[in-house]
Amino acid sequence: MSRKLLISCEEATSICNKNQYGEASTWDKIRLGLHSLGCVHCKTYSTQNNILTKLMGNHSNSCSNSGHLTDEDKLDLKKTLNEKIKKVN
Amino acid sequence: MSNDKKHTLDPNKWIALYADYLFNYAIIRVDDHDLAKDLVQETFYSGLKGMANFRGQASERTWLISILKRKIIDHYRKINSIKGKKEIRVNFYADGDNKGSWIEERVPATWGDNAEQKIENEELKITLDDCIENLVEKYRIVFLLKTVQNYETEEICNELDITASNLWVIIHRARQQLRRCLEDNWFKK
Protein backbone atom coordinates (compact mmCIF):
# COMPACT_ATOMS: atom_id res chain seq x y z
CA MET A 1 0.00 0.00 0.00
CA SER A 2 1.23 3.46 -0.83
CA ARG A 3 2.41 5.55 2.12
CA LYS A 4 1.95 8.97 0.59
CA LEU A 5 -0.49 11.27 2.31
CA LEU A 6 -1.60 13.25 -0.70
CA ILE A 7 -3.58 11.31 -3.24
CA SER A 8 -5.08 12.02 -6.65
CA CYS A 9 -8.81 12.33 -7.37
CA GLU A 10 -8.77 8.92 -8.98
CA GLU A 11 -7.32 7.37 -5.83
CA ALA A 12 -9.71 9.36 -3.65
CA THR A 13 -12.78 8.12 -5.55
CA SER A 14 -11.43 4.56 -5.40
CA ILE A 15 -11.13 4.77 -1.64
CA CYS A 16 -14.59 6.30 -1.45
CA ASN A 17 -15.97 3.31 -3.36
CA LYS A 18 -14.27 0.83 -1.04
CA ASN A 19 -15.56 2.79 1.90
CA GLN A 20 -19.15 2.17 0.73
CA TYR A 21 -18.59 -1.45 1.69
CA GLY A 22 -16.73 -0.68 4.90
CA GLU A 23 -13.53 -1.98 3.37
CA ALA A 24 -11.34 1.13 3.34
CA SER A 25 -8.49 1.14 5.87
CA THR A 26 -8.17 3.87 8.51
CA TRP A 27 -5.16 5.24 6.68
CA ASP A 28 -7.17 5.38 3.47
CA LYS A 29 -9.99 7.19 5.24
CA ILE A 30 -7.61 9.79 6.61
CA ARG A 31 -6.21 10.40 3.15
CA LEU A 32 -9.69 10.57 1.64
CA GLY A 33 -10.80 13.06 4.30
CA LEU A 34 -7.80 15.24 3.73
CA HIS A 35 -8.21 15.13 -0.02
CA SER A 36 -11.90 16.01 0.19
CA LEU A 37 -11.10 19.08 2.28
CA GLY A 38 -9.40 20.64 -0.71
CA CYS A 39 -11.30 19.04 -3.57
CA VAL A 40 -14.87 20.07 -4.22
CA HIS A 41 -15.33 17.53 -7.04
CA CYS A 42 -14.39 14.57 -4.91
CA LYS A 43 -16.54 15.88 -2.10
CA THR A 44 -19.47 16.00 -4.51
CA TYR A 45 -18.58 12.53 -5.72
CA SER A 46 -18.56 11.21 -2.13
CA THR A 47 -21.98 12.69 -1.37
CA GLN A 48 -23.46 11.21 -4.52
CA ASN A 49 -21.78 7.90 -3.95
CA ASN A 50 -23.44 7.73 -0.54
CA ILE A 51 -26.78 8.42 -2.18
CA LEU A 52 -26.13 5.61 -4.65
CA THR A 53 -25.42 3.27 -1.75
CA LYS A 54 -28.67 4.25 -0.06
CA LEU A 55 -30.57 3.73 -3.28
CA MET A 56 -29.04 0.30 -3.68
CA GLY A 57 -30.09 -0.52 -0.11
CA ASN A 58 -33.68 0.12 -1.08
CA HIS A 59 -33.09 -1.75 -4.30
CA SER A 60 -32.15 -4.96 -2.51
CA ASN A 61 -35.37 -4.82 -0.53
CA SER A 62 -37.55 -4.27 -3.52
CA CYS A 63 -36.01 -6.51 -6.14
CA SER A 64 -36.03 -10.25 -6.08
CA ASN A 65 -33.93 -11.41 -9.01
CA SER A 66 -35.43 -12.59 -12.25
CA GLY A 67 -37.73 -15.04 -10.52
CA HIS A 68 -37.56 -18.79 -10.54
CA LEU A 69 -37.93 -21.70 -12.89
CA THR A 70 -41.44 -21.94 -14.27
CA ASP A 71 -43.19 -25.26 -14.80
CA GLU A 72 -42.62 -24.76 -18.48
CA ASP A 73 -38.88 -24.30 -17.90
CA LYS A 74 -38.81 -27.53 -15.96
CA LEU A 75 -40.67 -29.49 -18.62
CA ASP A 76 -38.20 -28.15 -21.09
CA LEU A 77 -35.25 -29.21 -18.96
CA LYS A 78 -36.83 -32.59 -18.35
CA LYS A 79 -37.47 -33.28 -22.01
CA THR A 80 -33.93 -32.58 -23.12
CA LEU A 81 -32.35 -34.32 -20.16
CA ASN A 82 -34.43 -37.45 -20.72
CA GLU A 83 -33.26 -37.61 -24.31
CA LYS A 84 -29.67 -37.46 -23.13
CA ILE A 85 -30.28 -40.11 -20.50
CA LYS A 86 -31.67 -42.44 -23.17
CA LYS A 87 -28.57 -41.90 -25.26
CA VAL A 88 -26.31 -42.70 -22.34
CA ASN A 89 -28.12 -45.94 -21.49
CA MET B 1 -21.61 -46.81 9.85
CA SER B 2 -22.91 -43.79 8.10
CA ASN B 3 -19.37 -42.82 7.10
CA ASP B 4 -19.20 -45.82 4.88
CA LYS B 5 -22.36 -44.89 3.09
CA LYS B 6 -21.62 -44.18 -0.52
CA HIS B 7 -23.67 -41.58 -2.28
CA THR B 8 -25.24 -42.56 -5.57
CA LEU B 9 -26.49 -40.70 -8.60
CA ASP B 10 -29.97 -40.89 -10.04
CA PRO B 11 -30.30 -38.57 -13.05
CA ASN B 12 -34.00 -39.33 -13.41
CA LYS B 13 -34.64 -37.39 -10.22
CA TRP B 14 -32.28 -34.51 -10.85
CA ILE B 15 -34.84 -32.09 -12.22
CA ALA B 16 -37.30 -32.68 -9.41
CA LEU B 17 -34.67 -32.57 -6.67
CA TYR B 18 -32.13 -30.03 -7.78
CA ALA B 19 -33.35 -27.87 -10.68
CA ASP B 20 -34.66 -25.11 -8.40
CA TYR B 21 -31.67 -25.21 -6.11
CA LEU B 22 -29.17 -25.00 -8.95
CA PHE B 23 -31.20 -22.35 -10.71
CA ASN B 24 -31.33 -20.14 -7.61
CA TYR B 25 -27.62 -20.57 -7.16
CA ALA B 26 -26.99 -19.54 -10.77
CA ILE B 27 -29.46 -16.66 -11.05
CA ILE B 28 -27.86 -14.76 -8.18
CA ARG B 29 -24.53 -15.00 -9.93
CA VAL B 30 -25.49 -14.26 -13.51
CA ASP B 31 -28.60 -12.12 -13.10
CA ASP B 32 -30.28 -13.49 -16.22
CA HIS B 33 -33.12 -16.00 -16.28
CA ASP B 34 -32.37 -17.71 -19.59
CA LEU B 35 -28.66 -17.85 -18.98
CA ALA B 36 -29.19 -19.37 -15.54
CA LYS B 37 -31.49 -21.97 -17.05
CA ASP B 38 -28.91 -22.82 -19.71
CA LEU B 39 -26.22 -23.20 -17.09
CA VAL B 40 -28.43 -25.61 -15.13
CA GLN B 41 -29.08 -27.57 -18.30
CA GLU B 42 -25.37 -27.77 -19.07
CA THR B 43 -24.66 -28.82 -15.52
CA PHE B 44 -27.01 -31.78 -15.89
CA TYR B 45 -25.41 -32.74 -19.23
CA SER B 46 -21.92 -32.60 -17.81
CA GLY B 47 -23.14 -34.54 -14.81
CA LEU B 48 -24.49 -37.28 -17.05
CA LYS B 49 -21.31 -37.44 -19.04
CA GLY B 50 -19.18 -37.46 -15.93
CA MET B 51 -21.14 -40.01 -13.93
CA ALA B 52 -18.27 -42.48 -14.12
CA ASN B 53 -16.07 -39.99 -12.26
CA PHE B 54 -18.44 -39.73 -9.32
CA ARG B 55 -16.83 -41.50 -6.40
CA GLY B 56 -19.72 -41.18 -4.00
CA GLN B 57 -17.84 -39.19 -1.40
CA ALA B 58 -19.87 -36.03 -1.76
CA SER B 59 -23.64 -35.87 -1.93
CA GLU B 60 -25.27 -35.73 -5.31
CA ARG B 61 -26.22 -32.11 -4.73
CA THR B 62 -22.72 -31.02 -3.72
CA TRP B 63 -21.34 -32.77 -6.74
CA LEU B 64 -23.77 -31.01 -9.10
CA ILE B 65 -23.08 -27.64 -7.50
CA SER B 66 -19.35 -28.09 -8.05
CA ILE B 67 -20.06 -28.65 -11.75
CA LEU B 68 -22.29 -25.59 -11.88
CA LYS B 69 -19.59 -23.49 -10.21
CA ARG B 70 -17.17 -24.36 -12.96
CA LYS B 71 -19.78 -23.50 -15.59
CA ILE B 72 -20.22 -20.07 -14.02
CA ILE B 73 -16.47 -19.44 -13.97
CA ASP B 74 -16.25 -20.54 -17.61
CA HIS B 75 -19.05 -18.19 -18.54
CA TYR B 76 -17.41 -15.38 -16.66
CA ARG B 77 -14.08 -16.01 -18.39
CA LYS B 78 -15.84 -15.92 -21.73
CA ILE B 79 -17.45 -12.53 -21.15
CA ASN B 80 -14.20 -11.30 -19.66
CA SER B 81 -12.33 -12.00 -22.85
CA ILE B 82 -14.87 -10.32 -25.08
CA LYS B 83 -13.91 -6.68 -25.01
CA GLY B 84 -16.74 -4.67 -23.53
CA LYS B 85 -18.95 -3.68 -26.40
CA LYS B 86 -20.09 -0.61 -24.58
CA GLU B 87 -17.44 2.01 -24.32
CA ILE B 88 -16.14 2.71 -20.85
CA ARG B 89 -15.53 6.41 -20.55
CA VAL B 90 -12.53 7.59 -18.68
CA ASN B 91 -13.03 10.18 -15.96
CA PHE B 92 -9.44 10.96 -15.01
CA TYR B 93 -6.36 12.07 -16.89
CA ALA B 94 -4.18 9.04 -17.53
CA ASP B 95 -0.85 10.88 -17.66
CA GLY B 96 0.81 14.28 -17.70
CA ASP B 97 0.80 16.88 -14.92
CA ASN B 98 -2.86 16.26 -14.24
CA LYS B 99 -2.55 12.49 -13.93
CA GLY B 100 -5.35 11.17 -11.72
CA SER B 101 -7.31 14.44 -11.68
CA TRP B 102 -10.86 14.80 -12.98
CA ILE B 103 -11.15 15.51 -16.69
CA GLU B 104 -13.03 18.78 -16.81
CA GLU B 105 -16.10 17.66 -18.73
CA ARG B 106 -16.39 14.54 -16.57
CA VAL B 107 -16.50 16.38 -13.26
CA PRO B 108 -19.54 15.46 -11.14
CA ALA B 109 -22.25 18.13 -11.23
CA THR B 110 -24.15 18.90 -8.06
CA TRP B 111 -27.50 17.17 -7.73
CA GLY B 112 -29.17 20.03 -5.90
CA ASP B 113 -29.39 20.64 -2.18
CA ASN B 114 -32.20 18.26 -1.44
CA ALA B 115 -31.01 15.37 -3.58
CA GLU B 116 -30.92 13.18 -0.51
CA GLN B 117 -34.59 13.79 0.23
CA LYS B 118 -35.61 12.95 -3.29
CA ILE B 119 -34.40 9.39 -3.29
CA GLU B 120 -37.61 7.81 -2.06
CA ASN B 121 -39.06 7.81 -5.49
CA GLU B 122 -40.34 4.99 -7.68
CA GLU B 123 -39.29 6.57 -10.95
CA LEU B 124 -35.79 7.10 -9.65
CA LYS B 125 -35.62 3.40 -8.84
CA ILE B 126 -36.63 2.58 -12.38
CA THR B 127 -33.96 4.92 -13.70
CA LEU B 128 -31.40 3.22 -11.49
CA ASP B 129 -32.48 -0.21 -12.72
CA ASP B 130 -32.03 0.96 -16.30
CA CYS B 131 -28.58 2.28 -15.46
CA ILE B 132 -27.61 -1.05 -13.90
CA GLU B 133 -29.00 -2.86 -16.92
CA ASN B 134 -26.70 -0.77 -19.10
CA LEU B 135 -23.53 -1.78 -17.32
CA VAL B 136 -21.29 -4.23 -19.15
CA GLU B 137 -22.25 -7.73 -18.00
CA LYS B 138 -19.17 -8.43 -15.92
CA TYR B 139 -19.47 -5.09 -14.12
CA ARG B 140 -23.12 -5.69 -13.48
CA ILE B 141 -22.56 -9.12 -12.00
CA VAL B 142 -19.72 -8.05 -9.72
CA PHE B 143 -21.50 -4.88 -8.63
CA LEU B 144 -24.73 -6.70 -7.79
CA LEU B 145 -23.01 -9.54 -5.96
CA LYS B 146 -21.11 -7.07 -3.85
CA THR B 147 -23.81 -4.46 -3.32
CA VAL B 148 -27.12 -6.31 -3.34
CA GLN B 149 -26.15 -9.83 -2.32
CA ASN B 150 -23.56 -8.48 0.13
CA TYR B 151 -20.97 -11.09 -0.74
CA GLU B 152 -17.52 -10.93 0.82
CA THR B 153 -14.80 -9.72 -1.52
CA GLU B 154 -12.97 -13.00 -1.12
CA GLU B 155 -16.04 -15.04 -1.97
CA ILE B 156 -16.63 -13.18 -5.22
CA CYS B 157 -12.97 -13.46 -6.15
CA ASN B 158 -13.04 -17.22 -5.62
CA GLU B 159 -16.27 -17.75 -7.46
CA LEU B 160 -15.46 -15.63 -10.46
CA ASP B 161 -11.74 -16.33 -10.42
CA ILE B 162 -10.60 -12.71 -10.27
CA THR B 163 -8.22 -10.90 -7.91
CA ALA B 164 -9.28 -8.42 -5.23
CA SER B 165 -7.72 -5.56 -7.14
CA ASN B 166 -9.65 -6.61 -10.27
CA LEU B 167 -12.79 -6.54 -8.18
CA TRP B 168 -12.17 -3.03 -6.88
CA VAL B 169 -11.37 -1.70 -10.33
CA ILE B 170 -14.66 -3.14 -11.56
CA ILE B 171 -16.60 -1.69 -8.60
CA HIS B 172 -14.87 1.64 -9.15
CA ARG B 173 -15.87 1.78 -12.80
CA ALA B 174 -19.38 0.50 -12.19
CA ARG B 175 -20.06 3.13 -9.53
CA GLN B 176 -18.57 5.90 -11.64
CA GLN B 177 -20.77 4.88 -14.52
CA LEU B 178 -23.90 4.61 -12.38
CA ARG B 179 -23.28 8.00 -10.83
CA ARG B 180 -22.96 9.52 -14.24
CA CYS B 181 -26.00 7.71 -15.56
CA LEU B 182 -28.19 8.91 -12.66
CA GLU B 183 -26.95 12.42 -13.20
CA ASP B 184 -27.69 12.42 -16.92
CA ASN B 185 -31.03 10.66 -16.71
CA TRP B 186 -32.47 11.87 -13.49
CA PHE B 187 -30.88 14.69 -11.56
CA LYS B 188 -30.23 16.92 -14.55
CA LYS B 189 -33.78 16.63 -15.78
CSV table of C-alpha atoms in Angstrom, one decimal:
chain,number,residue,atom,x,y,z
A,1,MET,CA,0.0,0.0,0.0
A,2,SER,CA,1.2,3.5,-0.8
A,3,ARG,CA,2.4,5.6,2.1
A,4,LYS,CA,2.0,9.0,0.6
A,5,LEU,CA,-0.5,11.3,2.3
A,6,LEU,CA,-1.6,13.2,-0.7
A,7,ILE,CA,-3.6,11.3,-3.2
A,8,SER,CA,-5.1,12.0,-6.7
A,9,CYS,CA,-8.8,12.3,-7.4
A,10,GLU,CA,-8.8,8.9,-9.0
A,11,GLU,CA,-7.3,7.4,-5.8
A,12,ALA,CA,-9.7,9.4,-3.6
A,13,THR,CA,-12.8,8.1,-5.6
A,14,SER,CA,-11.4,4.6,-5.4
A,15,ILE,CA,-11.1,4.8,-1.6
A,16,CYS,CA,-14.6,6.3,-1.5
A,17,ASN,CA,-16.0,3.3,-3.4
A,18,LYS,CA,-14.3,0.8,-1.0
A,19,ASN,CA,-15.6,2.8,1.9
A,20,GLN,CA,-19.1,2.2,0.7
A,21,TYR,CA,-18.6,-1.5,1.7
A,22,GLY,CA,-16.7,-0.7,4.9
A,23,GLU,CA,-13.5,-2.0,3.4
A,24,ALA,CA,-11.3,1.1,3.3
A,25,SER,CA,-8.5,1.1,5.9
A,26,THR,CA,-8.2,3.9,8.5
A,27,TRP,CA,-5.2,5.2,6.7
A,28,ASP,CA,-7.2,5.4,3.5
A,29,LYS,CA,-10.0,7.2,5.2
A,30,ILE,CA,-7.6,9.8,6.6
A,31,ARG,CA,-6.2,10.4,3.2
A,32,LEU,CA,-9.7,10.6,1.6
A,33,GLY,CA,-10.8,13.1,4.3
A,34,LEU,CA,-7.8,15.2,3.7
A,35,HIS,CA,-8.2,15.1,0.0
A,36,SER,CA,-11.9,16.0,0.2
A,37,LEU,CA,-11.1,19.1,2.3
A,38,GLY,CA,-9.4,20.6,-0.7
A,39,CYS,CA,-11.3,19.0,-3.6
A,40,VAL,CA,-14.9,20.1,-4.2
A,41,HIS,CA,-15.3,17.5,-7.0
A,42,CYS,CA,-14.4,14.6,-4.9
A,43,LYS,CA,-16.5,15.9,-2.1
A,44,THR,CA,-19.5,16.0,-4.5
A,45,TYR,CA,-18.6,12.5,-5.7
A,46,SER,CA,-18.6,11.2,-2.1
A,47,THR,CA,-22.0,12.7,-1.4
A,48,GLN,CA,-23.5,11.2,-4.5
A,49,ASN,CA,-21.8,7.9,-3.9
A,50,ASN,CA,-23.4,7.7,-0.5
A,51,ILE,CA,-26.8,8.4,-2.2
A,52,LEU,CA,-26.1,5.6,-4.6
A,53,THR,CA,-25.4,3.3,-1.8
A,54,LYS,CA,-28.7,4.3,-0.1
A,55,LEU,CA,-30.6,3.7,-3.3
A,56,MET,CA,-29.0,0.3,-3.7
A,57,GLY,CA,-30.1,-0.5,-0.1
A,58,ASN,CA,-33.7,0.1,-1.1
A,59,HIS,CA,-33.1,-1.8,-4.3
A,60,SER,CA,-32.2,-5.0,-2.5
A,61,ASN,CA,-35.4,-4.8,-0.5
A,62,SER,CA,-37.5,-4.3,-3.5
A,63,CYS,CA,-36.0,-6.5,-6.1
A,64,SER,CA,-36.0,-10.2,-6.1
A,65,ASN,CA,-33.9,-11.4,-9.0
A,66,SER,CA,-35.4,-12.6,-12.2
A,67,GLY,CA,-37.7,-15.0,-10.5
A,68,HIS,CA,-37.6,-18.8,-10.5
A,69,LEU,CA,-37.9,-21.7,-12.9
A,70,THR,CA,-41.4,-21.9,-14.3
A,71,ASP,CA,-43.2,-25.3,-14.8
A,72,GLU,CA,-42.6,-24.8,-18.5
A,73,ASP,CA,-38.9,-24.3,-17.9
A,74,LYS,CA,-38.8,-27.5,-16.0
A,75,LEU,CA,-40.7,-29.5,-18.6
A,76,ASP,CA,-38.2,-28.1,-21.1
A,77,LEU,CA,-35.2,-29.2,-19.0
A,78,LYS,CA,-36.8,-32.6,-18.4
A,79,LYS,CA,-37.5,-33.3,-22.0
A,80,THR,CA,-33.9,-32.6,-23.1
A,81,LEU,CA,-32.3,-34.3,-20.2
A,82,ASN,CA,-34.4,-37.4,-20.7
A,83,GLU,CA,-33.3,-37.6,-24.3
A,84,LYS,CA,-29.7,-37.5,-23.1
A,85,ILE,CA,-30.3,-40.1,-20.5
A,86,LYS,CA,-31.7,-42.4,-23.2
A,87,LYS,CA,-28.6,-41.9,-25.3
A,88,VAL,CA,-26.3,-42.7,-22.3
A,89,ASN,CA,-28.1,-45.9,-21.5
B,1,MET,CA,-21.6,-46.8,9.9
B,2,SER,CA,-22.9,-43.8,8.1
B,3,ASN,CA,-19.4,-42.8,7.1
B,4,ASP,CA,-19.2,-45.8,4.9
B,5,LYS,CA,-22.4,-44.9,3.1
B,6,LYS,CA,-21.6,-44.2,-0.5
B,7,HIS,CA,-23.7,-41.6,-2.3
B,8,THR,CA,-25.2,-42.6,-5.6
B,9,LEU,CA,-26.5,-40.7,-8.6
B,10,ASP,CA,-30.0,-40.9,-10.0
B,11,PRO,CA,-30.3,-38.6,-13.0
B,12,ASN,CA,-34.0,-39.3,-13.4
B,13,LYS,CA,-34.6,-37.4,-10.2
B,14,TRP,CA,-32.3,-34.5,-10.9
B,15,ILE,CA,-34.8,-32.1,-12.2
B,16,ALA,CA,-37.3,-32.7,-9.4
B,17,LEU,CA,-34.7,-32.6,-6.7
B,18,TYR,CA,-32.1,-30.0,-7.8
B,19,ALA,CA,-33.4,-27.9,-10.7
B,20,ASP,CA,-34.7,-25.1,-8.4
B,21,TYR,CA,-31.7,-25.2,-6.1
B,22,LEU,CA,-29.2,-25.0,-9.0
B,23,PHE,CA,-31.2,-22.4,-10.7
B,24,ASN,CA,-31.3,-20.1,-7.6
B,25,TYR,CA,-27.6,-20.6,-7.2
B,26,ALA,CA,-27.0,-19.5,-10.8
B,27,ILE,CA,-29.5,-16.7,-11.0
B,28,ILE,CA,-27.9,-14.8,-8.2
B,29,ARG,CA,-24.5,-15.0,-9.9
B,30,VAL,CA,-25.5,-14.3,-13.5
B,31,ASP,CA,-28.6,-12.1,-13.1
B,32,ASP,CA,-30.3,-13.5,-16.2
B,33,HIS,CA,-33.1,-16.0,-16.3
B,34,ASP,CA,-32.4,-17.7,-19.6
B,35,LEU,CA,-28.7,-17.9,-19.0
B,36,ALA,CA,-29.2,-19.4,-15.5
B,37,LYS,CA,-31.5,-22.0,-17.1
B,38,ASP,CA,-28.9,-22.8,-19.7
B,39,LEU,CA,-26.2,-23.2,-17.1
B,40,VAL,CA,-28.4,-25.6,-15.1
B,41,GLN,CA,-29.1,-27.6,-18.3
B,42,GLU,CA,-25.4,-27.8,-19.1
B,43,THR,CA,-24.7,-28.8,-15.5
B,44,PHE,CA,-27.0,-31.8,-15.9
B,45,TYR,CA,-25.4,-32.7,-19.2
B,46,SER,CA,-21.9,-32.6,-17.8
B,47,GLY,CA,-23.1,-34.5,-14.8
B,48,LEU,CA,-24.5,-37.3,-17.1
B,49,LYS,CA,-21.3,-37.4,-19.0
B,50,GLY,CA,-19.2,-37.5,-15.9
B,51,MET,CA,-21.1,-40.0,-13.9
B,52,ALA,CA,-18.3,-42.5,-14.1
B,53,ASN,CA,-16.1,-40.0,-12.3
B,54,PHE,CA,-18.4,-39.7,-9.3
B,55,ARG,CA,-16.8,-41.5,-6.4
B,56,GLY,CA,-19.7,-41.2,-4.0
B,57,GLN,CA,-17.8,-39.2,-1.4
B,58,ALA,CA,-19.9,-36.0,-1.8
B,59,SER,CA,-23.6,-35.9,-1.9
B,60,GLU,CA,-25.3,-35.7,-5.3
B,61,ARG,CA,-26.2,-32.1,-4.7
B,62,THR,CA,-22.7,-31.0,-3.7
B,63,TRP,CA,-21.3,-32.8,-6.7
B,64,LEU,CA,-23.8,-31.0,-9.1
B,65,ILE,CA,-23.1,-27.6,-7.5
B,66,SER,CA,-19.4,-28.1,-8.1
B,67,ILE,CA,-20.1,-28.7,-11.8
B,68,LEU,CA,-22.3,-25.6,-11.9
B,69,LYS,CA,-19.6,-23.5,-10.2
B,70,ARG,CA,-17.2,-24.4,-13.0
B,71,LYS,CA,-19.8,-23.5,-15.6
B,72,ILE,CA,-20.2,-20.1,-14.0
B,73,ILE,CA,-16.5,-19.4,-14.0
B,74,ASP,CA,-16.3,-20.5,-17.6
B,75,HIS,CA,-19.0,-18.2,-18.5
B,76,TYR,CA,-17.4,-15.4,-16.7
B,77,ARG,CA,-14.1,-16.0,-18.4
B,78,LYS,CA,-15.8,-15.9,-21.7
B,79,ILE,CA,-17.4,-12.5,-21.1
B,80,ASN,CA,-14.2,-11.3,-19.7
B,81,SER,CA,-12.3,-12.0,-22.8
B,82,ILE,CA,-14.9,-10.3,-25.1
B,83,LYS,CA,-13.9,-6.7,-25.0
B,84,GLY,CA,-16.7,-4.7,-23.5
B,85,LYS,CA,-19.0,-3.7,-26.4
B,86,LYS,CA,-20.1,-0.6,-24.6
B,87,GLU,CA,-17.4,2.0,-24.3
B,88,ILE,CA,-16.1,2.7,-20.8
B,89,ARG,CA,-15.5,6.4,-20.5
B,90,VAL,CA,-12.5,7.6,-18.7
B,91,ASN,CA,-13.0,10.2,-16.0
B,92,PHE,CA,-9.4,11.0,-15.0
B,93,TYR,CA,-6.4,12.1,-16.9
B,94,ALA,CA,-4.2,9.0,-17.5
B,95,ASP,CA,-0.9,10.9,-17.7
B,96,GLY,CA,0.8,14.3,-17.7
B,97,ASP,CA,0.8,16.9,-14.9
B,98,ASN,CA,-2.9,16.3,-14.2
B,99,LYS,CA,-2.6,12.5,-13.9
B,100,GLY,CA,-5.3,11.2,-11.7
B,101,SER,CA,-7.3,14.4,-11.7
B,102,TRP,CA,-10.9,14.8,-13.0
B,103,ILE,CA,-11.1,15.5,-16.7
B,104,GLU,CA,-13.0,18.8,-16.8
B,105,GLU,CA,-16.1,17.7,-18.7
B,106,ARG,CA,-16.4,14.5,-16.6
B,107,VAL,CA,-16.5,16.4,-13.3
B,108,PRO,CA,-19.5,15.5,-11.1
B,109,ALA,CA,-22.2,18.1,-11.2
B,110,THR,CA,-24.2,18.9,-8.1
B,111,TRP,CA,-27.5,17.2,-7.7
B,112,GLY,CA,-29.2,20.0,-5.9
B,113,ASP,CA,-29.4,20.6,-2.2
B,114,ASN,CA,-32.2,18.3,-1.4
B,115,ALA,CA,-31.0,15.4,-3.6
B,116,GLU,CA,-30.9,13.2,-0.5
B,117,GLN,CA,-34.6,13.8,0.2
B,118,LYS,CA,-35.6,13.0,-3.3
B,119,ILE,CA,-34.4,9.4,-3.3
B,120,GLU,CA,-37.6,7.8,-2.1
B,121,ASN,CA,-39.1,7.8,-5.5
B,122,GLU,CA,-40.3,5.0,-7.7
B,123,GLU,CA,-39.3,6.6,-10.9
B,124,LEU,CA,-35.8,7.1,-9.7
B,125,LYS,CA,-35.6,3.4,-8.8
B,126,ILE,CA,-36.6,2.6,-12.4
B,127,THR,CA,-34.0,4.9,-13.7
B,128,LEU,CA,-31.4,3.2,-11.5
B,129,ASP,CA,-32.5,-0.2,-12.7
B,130,ASP,CA,-32.0,1.0,-16.3
B,131,CYS,CA,-28.6,2.3,-15.5
B,132,ILE,CA,-27.6,-1.0,-13.9
B,133,GLU,CA,-29.0,-2.9,-16.9
B,134,ASN,CA,-26.7,-0.8,-19.1
B,135,LEU,CA,-23.5,-1.8,-17.3
B,136,VAL,CA,-21.3,-4.2,-19.1
B,137,GLU,CA,-22.3,-7.7,-18.0
B,138,LYS,CA,-19.2,-8.4,-15.9
B,139,TYR,CA,-19.5,-5.1,-14.1
B,140,ARG,CA,-23.1,-5.7,-13.5
B,141,ILE,CA,-22.6,-9.1,-12.0
B,142,VAL,CA,-19.7,-8.1,-9.7
B,143,PHE,CA,-21.5,-4.9,-8.6
B,144,LEU,CA,-24.7,-6.7,-7.8
B,145,LEU,CA,-23.0,-9.5,-6.0
B,146,LYS,CA,-21.1,-7.1,-3.8
B,147,THR,CA,-23.8,-4.5,-3.3
B,148,VAL,CA,-27.1,-6.3,-3.3
B,149,GLN,CA,-26.2,-9.8,-2.3
B,150,ASN,CA,-23.6,-8.5,0.1
B,151,TYR,CA,-21.0,-11.1,-0.7
B,152,GLU,CA,-17.5,-10.9,0.8
B,153,THR,CA,-14.8,-9.7,-1.5
B,154,GLU,CA,-13.0,-13.0,-1.1
B,155,GLU,CA,-16.0,-15.0,-2.0
B,156,ILE,CA,-16.6,-13.2,-5.2
B,157,CYS,CA,-13.0,-13.5,-6.2
B,158,ASN,CA,-13.0,-17.2,-5.6
B,159,GLU,CA,-16.3,-17.8,-7.5
B,160,LEU,CA,-15.5,-15.6,-10.5
B,161,ASP,CA,-11.7,-16.3,-10.4
B,162,ILE,CA,-10.6,-12.7,-10.3
B,163,THR,CA,-8.2,-10.9,-7.9
B,164,ALA,CA,-9.3,-8.4,-5.2
B,165,SER,CA,-7.7,-5.6,-7.1
B,166,ASN,CA,-9.7,-6.6,-10.3
B,167,LEU,CA,-12.8,-6.5,-8.2
B,168,TRP,CA,-12.2,-3.0,-6.9
B,169,VAL,CA,-11.4,-1.7,-10.3
B,170,ILE,CA,-14.7,-3.1,-11.6
B,171,ILE,CA,-16.6,-1.7,-8.6
B,172,HIS,CA,-14.9,1.6,-9.1
B,173,ARG,CA,-15.9,1.8,-12.8
B,174,ALA,CA,-19.4,0.5,-12.2
B,175,ARG,CA,-20.1,3.1,-9.5
B,176,GLN,CA,-18.6,5.9,-11.6
B,177,GLN,CA,-20.8,4.9,-14.5
B,178,LEU,CA,-23.9,4.6,-12.4
B,179,ARG,CA,-23.3,8.0,-10.8
B,180,ARG,CA,-23.0,9.5,-14.2
B,181,CYS,CA,-26.0,7.7,-15.6
B,182,LEU,CA,-28.2,8.9,-12.7
B,183,GLU,CA,-27.0,12.4,-13.2
B,184,ASP,CA,-27.7,12.4,-16.9
B,185,ASN,CA,-31.0,10.7,-16.7
B,186,TRP,CA,-32.5,11.9,-13.5
B,187,PHE,CA,-30.9,14.7,-11.6
B,188,LYS,CA,-30.2,16.9,-14.5
B,189,LYS,CA,-33.8,16.6,-15.8
